[in-house]
Amino acid sequence: EEIAERQRQDEARKKAAAKEQAEAALKAKKEREEAKERQREEESKKKEEQAKARAAEAKARAEAAAKAQKEREDARERQRAQDANRKEVEAIFFGSGDEEVATANNDKAAGPPKGVPVLSKWRKNSDGSISGIISGSLAYDDGDAISTSPLKGEAISGSVV
């Protein structure tokens, strides 16, 4: 009977040890799976962050390109306005080739040819530029004070040039 009892106790210990080993193996397997899942989640987060960073970079590049395009358009528009202003002022003082010089025989009430701006109350500056009040201009409001760049020729009061 003692032998049988010992055998039962040995078997119970073996079963308990086997159960502990199985539980330990199961626990180790579960821990490995959890570690793999954490690694997958970290990789997924990293990929999301990289995608967000790429999207932010693309957005920044697009905004920079749009800003640069707007600046180029604004610069072209400013240049067109400056060119138009220069041409108007040159037309006032040097003529565009289409106008006739006003003479004493011309009717004073007739004024300048249609579309030619008029510079009144003008004066020649020491640097050769002209300052005055413009009217009839498409680029300026009537009554705006303007100054030209230095002129190469002479301006004569009362003339359409």
C-alpha angles and dihedrals in degrees: 000000000000090000091051090048091051091048090052091048091048090050091047090051091048090049091048091048091047090048090049090049091049091048091047091049091048091048091049091049091049091049091050091050091048090049090050090049091050089049091050090049092049091049090048091051090047091051091048091050091049091049091049090049091050090048091049091049091049091049091049091049091049092048091048091049091049091048091049091048091050091049090050091049091047090049091050090049092049090049091049090050092048091048091049091048092048091049092049093050091045089050090052093053106023104022129233095250094256099081127080121229111256113245135190088261093059118096109261091211090058091073124187122339115278113282095019112121118227126225113204133180087024129165134186113244125219091255092057095258123124125231125194149117116292129210134171093035126139091207099046136044115247108268096028114141112232138178124206128215114262111296125228096208137041125274117218120204115245095017129119105222 
